[in-house]
JSON list of C-alpha atoms in Angstrom, two decimals:
[
{"chain": "H", "resi": 1135, "resn": "SER", "atom": "CA", "xyz": [107.39, 136.93, 80.67]},
{"chain": "H", "resi": 1136, "resn": "GLN", "atom": "CA", "xyz": [107.15, 136.19, 84.26]},
{"chain": "H", "resi": 1137, "resn": "LYS", "atom": "CA", "xyz": [110.41, 136.07, 86.34]},
{"chain": "H", "resi": 1138, "resn": "ILE", "atom": "CA", "xyz": [111.37, 135.46, 89.93]},
{"chain": "H", "resi": 1139, "resn": "GLU", "atom": "CA", "xyz": [115.12, 136.34, 90.57]},
{"chain": "H", "resi": 1140, "resn": "GLN", "atom": "CA", "xyz": [117.12, 135.70, 93.43]},
{"chain": "H", "resi": 1141, "resn": "ASN", "atom": "CA", "xyz": [120.05, 137.99, 93.59]},
{"chain": "H", "resi": 1142, "resn": "SER", "atom": "CA", "xyz": [122.88, 135.39, 93.74]},
{"chain": "H", "resi": 1143, "resn": "GLU", "atom": "CA", "xyz": [123.37, 131.64, 93.51]},
{"chain": "H", "resi": 1144, "resn": "ALA", "atom": "CA", "xyz": [125.84, 131.83, 96.28]},
{"chain": "H", "resi": 1145, "resn": "LEU", "atom": "CA", "xyz": [126.39, 133.93, 99.25]},
{"chain": "H", "resi": 1146, "resn": "ASN", "atom": "CA", "xyz": [129.33, 133.68, 101.81]},
{"chain": "H", "resi": 1147, "resn": "ILE", "atom": "CA", "xyz": [129.33, 135.68, 104.90]},
{"chain": "H", "resi": 1148, "resn": "GLN", "atom": "CA", "xyz": [131.25, 135.61, 108.33]},
{"chain": "H", "resi": 1149, "resn": "GLU", "atom": "CA", "xyz": [129.60, 134.15, 111.27]},
{"chain": "H", "resi": 1150, "resn": "GLY", "atom": "CA", "xyz": [127.78, 136.83, 113.41]},
{"chain": "H", "resi": 1151, "resn": "LYS", "atom": "CA", "xyz": [127.10, 139.19, 110.48]},
{"chain": "H", "resi": 1152, "resn": "THR", "atom": "CA", "xyz": [123.74, 139.92, 108.89]},
{"chain": "H", "resi": 1153, "resn": "ALA", "atom": "CA", "xyz": [122.86, 138.00, 105.63]},
{"chain": "H", "resi": 1154, "resn": "THR", "atom": "CA", "xyz": [120.70, 139.73, 103.31]},
{"chain": "H", "resi": 1155, "resn": "LEU", "atom": "CA", "xyz": [119.08, 137.81, 100.57]},
{"chain": "H", "resi": 1156, "resn": "THR", "atom": "CA", "xyz": [117.12, 139.34, 97.71]},
{"chain": "H", "resi": 1157, "resn": "CYS", "atom": "CA", "xyz": [114.13, 138.37, 95.59]},
{"chain": "H", "resi": 1158, "resn": "ASN", "atom": "CA", "xyz": [112.84, 140.23, 92.68]},
{"chain": "H", "resi": 1159, "resn": "TYR", "atom": "CA", "xyz": [109.84, 139.56, 90.45]},
{"chain": "H", "resi": 1160, "resn": "THR", "atom": "CA", "xyz": [108.48, 140.65, 87.22]},
{"chain": "H", "resi": 1161, "resn": "ASN", "atom": "CA", "xyz": [104.83, 140.34, 85.57]},
{"chain": "H", "resi": 1162, "resn": "TYR", "atom": "CA", "xyz": [103.44, 138.75, 88.90]},
{"chain": "H", "resi": 1163, "resn": "SER", "atom": "CA", "xyz": [100.66, 140.26, 91.22]},
{"chain": "H", "resi": 1164, "resn": "PRO", "atom": "CA", "xyz": [101.55, 138.26, 94.06]},
{"chain": "H", "resi": 1165, "resn": "ALA", "atom": "CA", "xyz": [98.84, 137.94, 96.96]},
{"chain": "H", "resi": 1166, "resn": "TYR", "atom": "CA", "xyz": [101.54, 136.77, 99.29]},
{"chain": "H", "resi": 1167, "resn": "LEU", "atom": "CA", "xyz": [105.23, 135.82, 99.44]},
{"chain": "H", "resi": 1168, "resn": "GLN", "atom": "CA", "xyz": [107.18, 132.91, 101.34]},
{"chain": "H", "resi": 1169, "resn": "TRP", "atom": "CA", "xyz": [110.52, 132.10, 102.35]},
{"chain": "H", "resi": 1170, "resn": "TYR", "atom": "CA", "xyz": [111.71, 128.57, 102.69]},
{"chain": "H", "resi": 1171, "resn": "ARG", "atom": "CA", "xyz": [115.06, 126.75, 103.81]},
{"chain": "H", "resi": 1172, "resn": "GLN", "atom": "CA", "xyz": [116.23, 123.66, 102.03]},
{"chain": "H", "resi": 1173, "resn": "ASP", "atom": "CA", "xyz": [119.09, 121.51, 103.14]},
{"chain": "H", "resi": 1174, "resn": "PRO", "atom": "CA", "xyz": [120.89, 119.14, 100.80]},
{"chain": "H", "resi": 1175, "resn": "GLY", "atom": "CA", "xyz": [118.71, 115.89, 100.11]},
{"chain": "H", "resi": 1176, "resn": "ARG", "atom": "CA", "xyz": [115.93, 117.31, 101.97]},
{"chain": "H", "resi": 1177, "resn": "GLY", "atom": "CA", "xyz": [112.38, 118.99, 101.04]},
{"chain": "H", "resi": 1178, "resn": "PRO", "atom": "CA", "xyz": [111.98, 122.78, 101.53]},
{"chain": "H", "resi": 1179, "resn": "VAL", "atom": "CA", "xyz": [110.96, 123.92, 105.10]},
{"chain": "H", "resi": 1180, "resn": "PHE", "atom": "CA", "xyz": [108.58, 126.97, 105.46]},
{"chain": "H", "resi": 1181, "resn": "LEU", "atom": "CA", "xyz": [110.12, 129.88, 107.34]},
{"chain": "H", "resi": 1182, "resn": "LEU", "atom": "CA", "xyz": [107.81, 133.05, 106.91]},
{"chain": "H", "resi": 1183, "resn": "LEU", "atom": "CA", "xyz": [105.02, 134.32, 104.94]},
{"chain": "H", "resi": 1184, "resn": "ILE", "atom": "CA", "xyz": [104.36, 138.09, 104.33]},
{"chain": "H", "resi": 1185, "resn": "ARG", "atom": "CA", "xyz": [101.19, 139.27, 102.50]},
{"chain": "H", "resi": 1186, "resn": "GLU", "atom": "CA", "xyz": [100.81, 142.09, 100.00]},
{"chain": "H", "resi": 1187, "resn": "ASN", "atom": "CA", "xyz": [99.62, 144.50, 102.32]},
{"chain": "H", "resi": 1188, "resn": "GLU", "atom": "CA", "xyz": [102.33, 143.79, 105.17]},
{"chain": "H", "resi": 1189, "resn": "LYS", "atom": "CA", "xyz": [105.73, 145.55, 104.96]},
{"chain": "H", "resi": 1190, "resn": "GLU", "atom": "CA", "xyz": [107.54, 143.62, 107.32]},
{"chain": "H", "resi": 1191, "resn": "LYS", "atom": "CA", "xyz": [107.52, 140.45, 109.29]},
{"chain": "H", "resi": 1192, "resn": "ARG", "atom": "CA", "xyz": [109.73, 139.16, 111.94]},
{"chain": "H", "resi": 1193, "resn": "LYS", "atom": "CA", "xyz": [110.49, 135.66, 113.55]},
{"chain": "H", "resi": 1194, "resn": "GLU", "atom": "CA", "xyz": [113.34, 135.47, 116.17]},
{"chain": "H", "resi": 1195, "resn": "ARG", "atom": "CA", "xyz": [116.58, 136.30, 113.92]},
{"chain": "H", "resi": 1196, "resn": "LEU", "atom": "CA", "xyz": [114.77, 136.38, 110.62]},
{"chain": "H", "resi": 1197, "resn": "LYS", "atom": "CA", "xyz": [113.05, 139.35, 109.07]},
{"chain": "H", "resi": 1198, "resn": "VAL", "atom": "CA", "xyz": [111.29, 139.69, 105.69]},
{"chain": "H", "resi": 1199, "resn": "THR", "atom": "CA", "xyz": [110.36, 142.90, 104.00]},
{"chain": "H", "resi": 1200, "resn": "PHE", "atom": "CA", "xyz": [107.72, 143.16, 100.90]},
{"chain": "H", "resi": 1201, "resn": "ASP", "atom": "CA", "xyz": [107.75, 146.13, 98.68]},
{"chain": "H", "resi": 1202, "resn": "THR", "atom": "CA", "xyz": [105.16, 145.61, 95.96]},
{"chain": "H", "resi": 1203, "resn": "THR", "atom": "CA", "xyz": [106.16, 148.90, 94.34]},
{"chain": "H", "resi": 1204, "resn": "LEU", "atom": "CA", "xyz": [109.78, 147.91, 93.85]},
{"chain": "H", "resi": 1205, "resn": "LYS", "atom": "CA", "xyz": [108.63, 144.35, 93.40]},
{"chain": "H", "resi": 1206, "resn": "GLN", "atom": "CA", "xyz": [111.12, 143.05, 95.72]},
{"chain": "H", "resi": 1207, "resn": "SER", "atom": "CA", "xyz": [111.47, 141.15, 98.97]},
{"chain": "H", "resi": 1208, "resn": "LEU", "atom": "CA", "xyz": [114.38, 141.11, 101.16]},
{"chain": "H", "resi": 1209, "resn": "PHE", "atom": "CA", "xyz": [115.21, 138.29, 103.61]},
{"chain": "H", "resi": 1210, "resn": "HIS", "atom": "CA", "xyz": [117.56, 139.02, 106.64]},
{"chain": "H", "resi": 1211, "resn": "ILE", "atom": "CA", "xyz": [119.23, 136.63, 109.10]},
{"chain": "H", "resi": 1212, "resn": "THR", "atom": "CA", "xyz": [120.93, 138.37, 112.07]},
{"chain": "H", "resi": 1213, "resn": "ALA", "atom": "CA", "xyz": [123.67, 137.12, 114.03]},
{"chain": "H", "resi": 1214, "resn": "SER", "atom": "CA", "xyz": [124.16, 134.44, 111.55]},
{"chain": "H", "resi": 1215, "resn": "GLN", "atom": "CA", "xyz": [125.61, 131.01, 112.36]},
{"chain": "H", "resi": 1216, "resn": "PRO", "atom": "CA", "xyz": [127.20, 128.14, 110.76]},
{"chain": "H", "resi": 1217, "resn": "ALA", "atom": "CA", "xyz": [123.82, 126.07, 111.28]},
{"chain": "H", "resi": 1218, "resn": "ASP", "atom": "CA", "xyz": [122.17, 128.95, 109.02]},
{"chain": "H", "resi": 1219, "resn": "SER", "atom": "CA", "xyz": [123.98, 127.55, 106.15]},
{"chain": "H", "resi": 1220, "resn": "ALA", "atom": "CA", "xyz": [121.55, 126.27, 103.34]},
{"chain": "H", "resi": 1221, "resn": "THR", "atom": "CA", "xyz": [119.66, 127.34, 100.38]},
{"chain": "H", "resi": 1222, "resn": "TYR", "atom": "CA", "xyz": [116.92, 129.65, 100.81]},
{"chain": "H", "resi": 1223, "resn": "LEU", "atom": "CA", "xyz": [113.99, 129.80, 98.34]},
{"chain": "H", "resi": 1224, "resn": "CYS", "atom": "CA", "xyz": [111.79, 132.78, 97.73]},
{"chain": "H", "resi": 1225, "resn": "ALA", "atom": "CA", "xyz": [108.06, 131.74, 96.69]},
{"chain": "H", "resi": 1226, "resn": "LEU", "atom": "CA", "xyz": [105.27, 133.84, 95.11]},
{"chain": "H", "resi": 1227, "resn": "GLY", "atom": "CA", "xyz": [101.63, 132.96, 95.81]},
{"chain": "H", "resi": 1228, "resn": "HIS", "atom": "CA", "xyz": [99.71, 134.19, 92.71]},
{"chain": "H", "resi": 1229, "resn": "TYR", "atom": "CA", "xyz": [96.35, 133.47, 91.07]},
{"chain": "H", "resi": 1230, "resn": "SER", "atom": "CA", "xyz": [97.27, 131.09, 88.37]},
{"chain": "H", "resi": 1231, "resn": "GLY", "atom": "CA", "xyz": [94.20, 131.63, 86.24]},
{"chain": "H", "resi": 1232, "resn": "ALA", "atom": "CA", "xyz": [93.18, 127.83, 86.64]},
{"chain": "H", "resi": 1233, "resn": "GLY", "atom": "CA", "xyz": [90.84, 128.93, 89.53]},
{"chain": "H", "resi": 1234, "resn": "SER", "atom": "CA", "xyz": [93.44, 128.62, 92.16]},
{"chain": "H", "resi": 1235, "resn": "TYR", "atom": "CA", "xyz": [96.61, 130.01, 93.95]},
{"chain": "H", "resi": 1236, "resn": "GLN", "atom": "CA", "xyz": [99.80, 128.77, 92.92]},
{"chain": "H", "resi": 1237, "resn": "LEU", "atom": "CA", "xyz": [103.15, 128.97, 94.66]},
{"chain": "H", "resi": 1238, "resn": "THR", "atom": "CA", "xyz": [106.15, 129.54, 92.28]},
{"chain": "H", "resi": 1239, "resn": "PHE", "atom": "CA", "xyz": [109.68, 129.37, 93.41]},
{"chain": "H", "resi": 1240, "resn": "GLY", "atom": "CA", "xyz": [112.78, 131.07, 92.73]},
{"chain": "H", "resi": 1241, "resn": "LYS", "atom": "CA", "xyz": [116.16, 129.18, 91.91]},
{"chain": "H", "resi": 1242, "resn": "GLY", "atom": "CA", "xyz": [117.23, 129.89, 95.41]},
{"chain": "H", "resi": 1243, "resn": "THR", "atom": "CA", "xyz": [120.39, 131.39, 97.26]},
{"chain": "H", "resi": 1244, "resn": "LYS", "atom": "CA", "xyz": [122.83, 129.07, 98.73]},
{"chain": "H", "resi": 1245, "resn": "LEU", "atom": "CA", "xyz": [124.17, 130.82, 101.92]},
{"chain": "H", "resi": 1246, "resn": "SER", "atom": "CA", "xyz": [127.27, 129.59, 103.51]},
{"chain": "H", "resi": 1247, "resn": "VAL", "atom": "CA", "xyz": [128.14, 131.13, 106.92]},
{"chain": "H", "resi": 1248, "resn": "ILE", "atom": "CA", "xyz": [131.87, 130.92, 107.76]},
{"chain": "H", "resi": 1249, "resn": "PRO", "atom": "CA", "xyz": [133.09, 130.22, 111.32]},
{"chain": "U", "resi": 344, "resn": "GLY", "atom": "CA", "xyz": [103.19, 114.34, 114.24]},
{"chain": "U", "resi": 345, "resn": "ALA", "atom": "CA", "xyz": [104.14, 112.50, 111.05]},
{"chain": "U", "resi": 346, "resn": "GLY", "atom": "CA", "xyz": [105.20, 114.75, 108.10]},
{"chain": "U", "resi": 347, "resn": "VAL", "atom": "CA", "xyz": [104.59, 114.18, 104.44]},
{"chain": "U", "resi": 348, "resn": "SER", "atom": "CA", "xyz": [105.91, 110.88, 103.47]},
{"chain": "U", "resi": 349, "resn": "GLN", "atom": "CA", "xyz": [107.31, 110.10, 99.84]},
{"chain": "U", "resi": 350, "resn": "THR", "atom": "CA", "xyz": [108.14, 106.57, 98.53]},
{"chain": "U", "resi": 351, "resn": "PRO", "atom": "CA", "xyz": [110.31, 105.51, 97.14]},
{"chain": "U", "resi": 352, "resn": "SER", "atom": "CA", "xyz": [113.19, 107.80, 98.12]},
{"chain": "U", "resi": 353, "resn": "ASN", "atom": "CA", "xyz": [115.12, 106.81, 95.16]},
{"chain": "U", "resi": 354, "resn": "LYS", "atom": "CA", "xyz": [113.96, 105.21, 91.90]},
{"chain": "U", "resi": 355, "resn": "VAL", "atom": "CA", "xyz": [116.20, 104.12, 89.06]},
{"chain": "U", "resi": 356, "resn": "THR", "atom": "CA", "xyz": [114.40, 103.19, 85.74]},
{"chain": "U", "resi": 357, "resn": "GLU", "atom": "CA", "xyz": [115.23, 102.67, 82.02]},
{"chain": "U", "resi": 358, "resn": "LYS", "atom": "CA", "xyz": [113.98, 104.74, 79.39]},
{"chain": "U", "resi": 359, "resn": "GLY", "atom": "CA", "xyz": [110.53, 103.96, 78.15]},
{"chain": "U", "resi": 360, "resn": "LYS", "atom": "CA", "xyz": [109.52, 102.38, 81.29]},
{"chain": "U", "resi": 361, "resn": "TYR", "atom": "CA", "xyz": [106.33, 103.35, 83.50]},
{"chain": "U", "resi": 362, "resn": "VAL", "atom": "CA", "xyz": [107.03, 104.76, 87.08]},
{"chain": "U", "resi": 363, "resn": "GLU", "atom": "CA", "xyz": [104.67, 105.59, 90.07]},
{"chain": "U", "resi": 364, "resn": "LEU", "atom": "CA", "xyz": [105.54, 107.83, 92.75]},
{"chain": "U", "resi": 365, "resn": "ARG", "atom": "CA", "xyz": [103.71, 107.79, 96.05]},
{"chain": "U", "resi": 366, "resn": "CYS", "atom": "CA", "xyz": [102.76, 110.77, 98.35]},
{"chain": "U", "resi": 367, "resn": "ASP", "atom": "CA", "xyz": [101.38, 110.37, 101.95]},
{"chain": "U", "resi": 368, "resn": "PRO", "atom": "CA", "xyz": [100.27, 113.85, 102.93]},
{"chain": "U", "resi": 369, "resn": "ILE", "atom": "CA", "xyz": [99.79, 115.16, 106.67]},
{"chain": "U", "resi": 370, "resn": "SER", "atom": "CA", "xyz": [96.57, 113.80, 107.83]},
{"chain": "U", "resi": 371, "resn": "GLY", "atom": "CA", "xyz": [93.74, 116.23, 107.38]},
{"chain": "U", "resi": 372, "resn": "HIS", "atom": "CA", "xyz": [95.43, 118.27, 104.76]},
{"chain": "U", "resi": 373, "resn": "THR", "atom": "CA", "xyz": [93.05, 118.87, 101.91]},
{"chain": "U", "resi": 374, "resn": "ALA", "atom": "CA", "xyz": [95.66, 120.60, 99.50]},
{"chain": "U", "resi": 375, "resn": "LEU", "atom": "CA", "xyz": [98.30, 118.47, 97.93]},
{"chain": "U", "resi": 376, "resn": "TYR", "atom": "CA", "xyz": [100.87, 119.61, 95.57]},
{"chain": "U", "resi": 377, "resn": "TRP", "atom": "CA", "xyz": [103.53, 117.81, 93.17]},
{"chain": "U", "resi": 378, "resn": "TYR", "atom": "CA", "xyz": [106.61, 119.89, 92.26]},
{"chain": "U", "resi": 379, "resn": "ARG", "atom": "CA", "xyz": [109.72, 118.75, 90.11]},
{"chain": "U", "resi": 380, "resn": "GLN", "atom": "CA", "xyz": [113.21, 120.09, 91.19]},
{"chain": "U", "resi": 381, "resn": "SER", "atom": "CA", "xyz": [116.12, 119.79, 88.83]},
{"chain": "U", "resi": 382, "resn": "LEU", "atom": "CA", "xyz": [119.81, 120.32, 90.25]},
{"chain": "U", "resi": 383, "resn": "GLY", "atom": "CA", "xyz": [120.39, 124.03, 90.95]},
{"chain": "U", "resi": 384, "resn": "GLN", "atom": "CA", "xyz": [116.72, 124.86, 90.34]},
{"chain": "U", "resi": 385, "resn": "GLY", "atom": "CA", "xyz": [113.78, 125.65, 92.63]},
{"chain": "U", "resi": 386, "resn": "PRO", "atom": "CA", "xyz": [110.85, 123.43, 92.66]},
{"chain": "U", "resi": 387, "resn": "GLU", "atom": "CA", "xyz": [108.68, 123.69, 89.61]},
{"chain": "U", "resi": 388, "resn": "PHE", "atom": "CA", "xyz": [104.93, 123.40, 90.04]},
{"chain": "U", "resi": 389, "resn": "LEU", "atom": "CA", "xyz": [103.26, 120.31, 88.30]},
{"chain": "U", "resi": 390, "resn": "ILE", "atom": "CA", "xyz": [99.70, 119.90, 89.85]},
{"chain": "U", "resi": 391, "resn": "TYR", "atom": "CA", "xyz": [97.49, 120.83, 92.78]},
{"chain": "U", "resi": 392, "resn": "PHE", "atom": "CA", "xyz": [94.68, 118.73, 94.37]},
{"chain": "U", "resi": 393, "resn": "GLN", "atom": "CA", "xyz": [91.95, 120.19, 96.48]},
{"chain": "U", "resi": 394, "resn": "GLY", "atom": "CA", "xyz": [90.49, 117.17, 98.10]},
{"chain": "U", "resi": 395, "resn": "THR", "atom": "CA", "xyz": [90.03, 114.24, 95.36]},
{"chain": "U", "resi": 396, "resn": "GLY", "atom": "CA", "xyz": [89.95, 116.69, 92.36]},
{"chain": "U", "resi": 397, "resn": "ALA", "atom": "CA", "xyz": [92.78, 118.17, 90.51]},
{"chain": "U", "resi": 398, "resn": "ALA", "atom": "CA", "xyz": [92.06, 121.90, 90.72]},
{"chain": "U", "resi": 399, "resn": "ASP", "atom": "CA", "xyz": [95.18, 123.01, 88.68]},
{"chain": "U", "resi": 400, "resn": "ASP", "atom": "CA", "xyz": [97.17, 120.76, 86.52]},
{"chain": "U", "resi": 401, "resn": "SER", "atom": "CA", "xyz": [98.64, 123.35, 84.22]},
{"chain": "U", "resi": 402, "resn": "GLY", "atom": "CA", "xyz": [102.24, 122.60, 85.40]},
{"chain": "U", "resi": 403, "resn": "LEU", "atom": "CA", "xyz": [102.32, 118.83, 83.97]},
{"chain": "U", "resi": 404, "resn": "PRO", "atom": "CA", "xyz": [104.71, 119.06, 81.04]},
{"chain": "U", "resi": 405, "resn": "ASN", "atom": "CA", "xyz": [102.82, 116.57, 78.74]},
{"chain": "U", "resi": 406, "resn": "ASP", "atom": "CA", "xyz": [100.50, 113.74, 78.52]},
{"chain": "U", "resi": 407, "resn": "ARG", "atom": "CA", "xyz": [102.88, 111.29, 79.86]},
{"chain": "U", "resi": 408, "resn": "PHE", "atom": "CA", "xyz": [102.37, 112.67, 83.39]},
{"chain": "U", "resi": 409, "resn": "PHE", "atom": "CA", "xyz": [99.17, 112.00, 85.20]},
{"chain": "U", "resi": 410, "resn": "ALA", "atom": "CA", "xyz": [98.23, 112.04, 88.95]},
{"chain": "U", "resi": 411, "resn": "VAL", "atom": "CA", "xyz": [95.40, 111.02, 91.08]},
{"chain": "U", "resi": 412, "resn": "ARG", "atom": "CA", "xyz": [94.26, 111.18, 94.77]},
{"chain": "U", "resi": 413, "resn": "PRO", "atom": "CA", "xyz": [91.15, 109.05, 94.70]},
{"chain": "U", "resi": 414, "resn": "GLU", "atom": "CA", "xyz": [90.22, 109.28, 98.40]},
{"chain": "U", "resi": 415, "resn": "GLY", "atom": "CA", "xyz": [91.49, 112.70, 99.01]},
{"chain": "U", "resi": 416, "resn": "SER", "atom": "CA", "xyz": [94.67, 111.59, 101.07]},
{"chain": "U", "resi": 417, "resn": "VAL", "atom": "CA", "xyz": [97.37, 109.51, 99.39]},
{"chain": "U", "resi": 418, "resn": "SER", "atom": "CA", "xyz": [98.27, 110.70, 95.91]},
{"chain": "U", "resi": 419, "resn": "THR", "atom": "CA", "xyz": [100.20, 109.01, 93.08]},
{"chain": "U", "resi": 420, "resn": "LEU", "atom": "CA", "xyz": [102.23, 110.56, 90.30]},
{"chain": "U", "resi": 421, "resn": "LYS", "atom": "CA", "xyz": [102.40, 108.36, 87.29]},
{"chain": "U", "resi": 422, "resn": "ILE", "atom": "CA", "xyz": [104.78, 108.74, 84.40]},
{"chain": "U", "resi": 423, "resn": "GLN", "atom": "CA", "xyz": [104.64, 106.81, 81.23]},
{"chain": "U", "resi": 424, "resn": "ARG", "atom": "CA", "xyz": [107.28, 106.18, 78.77]},
{"chain": "U", "resi": 425, "resn": "THR", "atom": "CA", "xyz": [109.95, 107.78, 80.66]},
{"chain": "U", "resi": 426, "resn": "GLU", "atom": "CA", "xyz": [112.59, 109.90, 79.19]},
{"chain": "U", "resi": 427, "resn": "ARG", "atom": "CA", "xyz": [116.08, 110.85, 80.45]},
{"chain": "U", "resi": 428, "resn": "GLY", "atom": "CA", "xyz": [114.87, 114.51, 80.70]},
{"chain": "U", "resi": 429, "resn": "ASP", "atom": "CA", "xyz": [112.40, 113.38, 83.42]},
{"chain": "U", "resi": 430, "resn": "SER", "atom": "CA", "xyz": [115.30, 112.66, 85.63]},
{"chain": "U", "resi": 431, "resn": "ALA", "atom": "CA", "xyz": [114.68, 114.96, 88.79]},
{"chain": "U", "resi": 432, "resn": "VAL", "atom": "CA", "xyz": [113.73, 115.13, 92.35]},
{"chain": "U", "resi": 433, "resn": "TYR", "atom": "CA", "xyz": [109.77, 114.89, 92.83]},
{"chain": "U", "resi": 434, "resn": "LEU", "atom": "CA", "xyz": [108.48, 116.78, 95.63]},
{"chain": "U", "resi": 435, "resn": "CYS", "atom": "CA", "xyz": [105.14, 116.46, 97.27]},
{"chain": "U", "resi": 436, "resn": "ALA", "atom": "CA", "xyz": [103.82, 118.98, 99.66]},
{"chain": "U", "resi": 437, "resn": "SER", "atom": "CA", "xyz": [100.50, 119.31, 101.59]},
{"chain": "U", "resi": 438, "resn": "SER", "atom": "CA", "xyz": [98.77, 122.15, 103.41]},
{"chain": "U", "resi": 439, "resn": "PRO", "atom": "CA", "xyz": [95.43, 122.42, 105.44]},
{"chain": "U", "resi": 440, "resn": "LEU", "atom": "CA", "xyz": [94.21, 125.25, 103.18]},
{"chain": "U", "resi": 441, "resn": "GLU", "atom": "CA", "xyz": [94.89, 126.82, 99.84]},
{"chain": "U", "resi": 442, "resn": "ARG", "atom": "CA", "xyz": [97.31, 129.68, 100.46]},
{"chain": "U", "resi": 443, "resn": "SER", "atom": "CA", "xyz": [98.53, 128.28, 103.62]},
{"chain": "U", "resi": 444, "resn": "PRO", "atom": "CA", "xyz": [102.37, 127.41, 104.08]},
{"chain": "U", "resi": 445, "resn": "LEU", "atom": "CA", "xyz": [103.37, 124.01, 102.33]},
{"chain": "U", "resi": 446, "resn": "HIS", "atom": "CA", "xyz": [104.77, 121.17, 104.17]},
{"chain": "U", "resi": 447, "resn": "PHE", "atom": "CA", "xyz": [107.15, 119.24, 101.97]},
{"chain": "U", "resi": 448, "resn": "GLY", "atom": "CA", "xyz": [108.21, 115.71, 101.87]},
{"chain": "U", "resi": 449, "resn": "ASN", "atom": "CA", "xyz": [111.82, 114.81, 101.18]},
{"chain": "U", "resi": 450, "resn": "GLY", "atom": "CA", "xyz": [111.11, 113.92, 97.68]},
{"chain": "U", "resi": 451, "resn": "THR", "atom": "CA", "xyz": [111.63, 110.83, 95.32]},
{"chain": "U", "resi": 452, "resn": "ARG", "atom": "CA", "xyz": [114.93, 111.06, 93.16]},
{"chain": "U", "resi": 453, "resn": "LEU", "atom": "CA", "xyz": [114.07, 109.72, 89.71]},
{"chain": "U", "resi": 454, "resn": "THR", "atom": "CA", "xyz": [116.91, 108.62, 87.49]},
{"chain": "U", "resi": 455, "resn": "VAL", "atom": "CA", "xyz": [115.98, 107.68, 84.13]},
{"chain": "U", "resi": 456, "resn": "THR", "atom": "CA", "xyz": [118.87, 105.60, 82.29]}
]
């Protein structure tokens, strides 16, 4: 069956350190992968998109890697700050078979950055 | 500019009742999506519109759920004979093109008592 797994439900790190979140998938052939941030009571907010033929993308303190052989994406936040505390969602863009591309989400990892 | 707007933000209804949830996407966005999110879970796909037509409704759990987008902008998700298991946050998202990043609203929290 198809699965998207994010490494842990919760991750606590010290302020200033690099946070690394993992997204693994099975039985998908994603054309692209996206990462979103979600704060309590709010909808997800898009952060980064990486395509199947790209290895790495960066945006300010954020970095995403995509390894289609390992079927894994890593999401890094460098020099983490308490304001980075949120739930981070991995989402695979894949052909749904109904004639369109569908974005399927993982459960998310709740990141807490401790001052 | 204005983001995706969803109304109401909260809806409490009794089991068996009918509810309508509204989504106002970003102007000009042709793609519109409905997702459902339960506590501690990621958003679960329900339906995708490209313009006025439902391009993919494979995520609708059963025939009690129906969605429309008659003029290619505002969309309404309709749930008949609500059940307690329908309680969740219903999220709407829009994007300018298929495969573009999604812009989400803040959702409607539906509670069925």
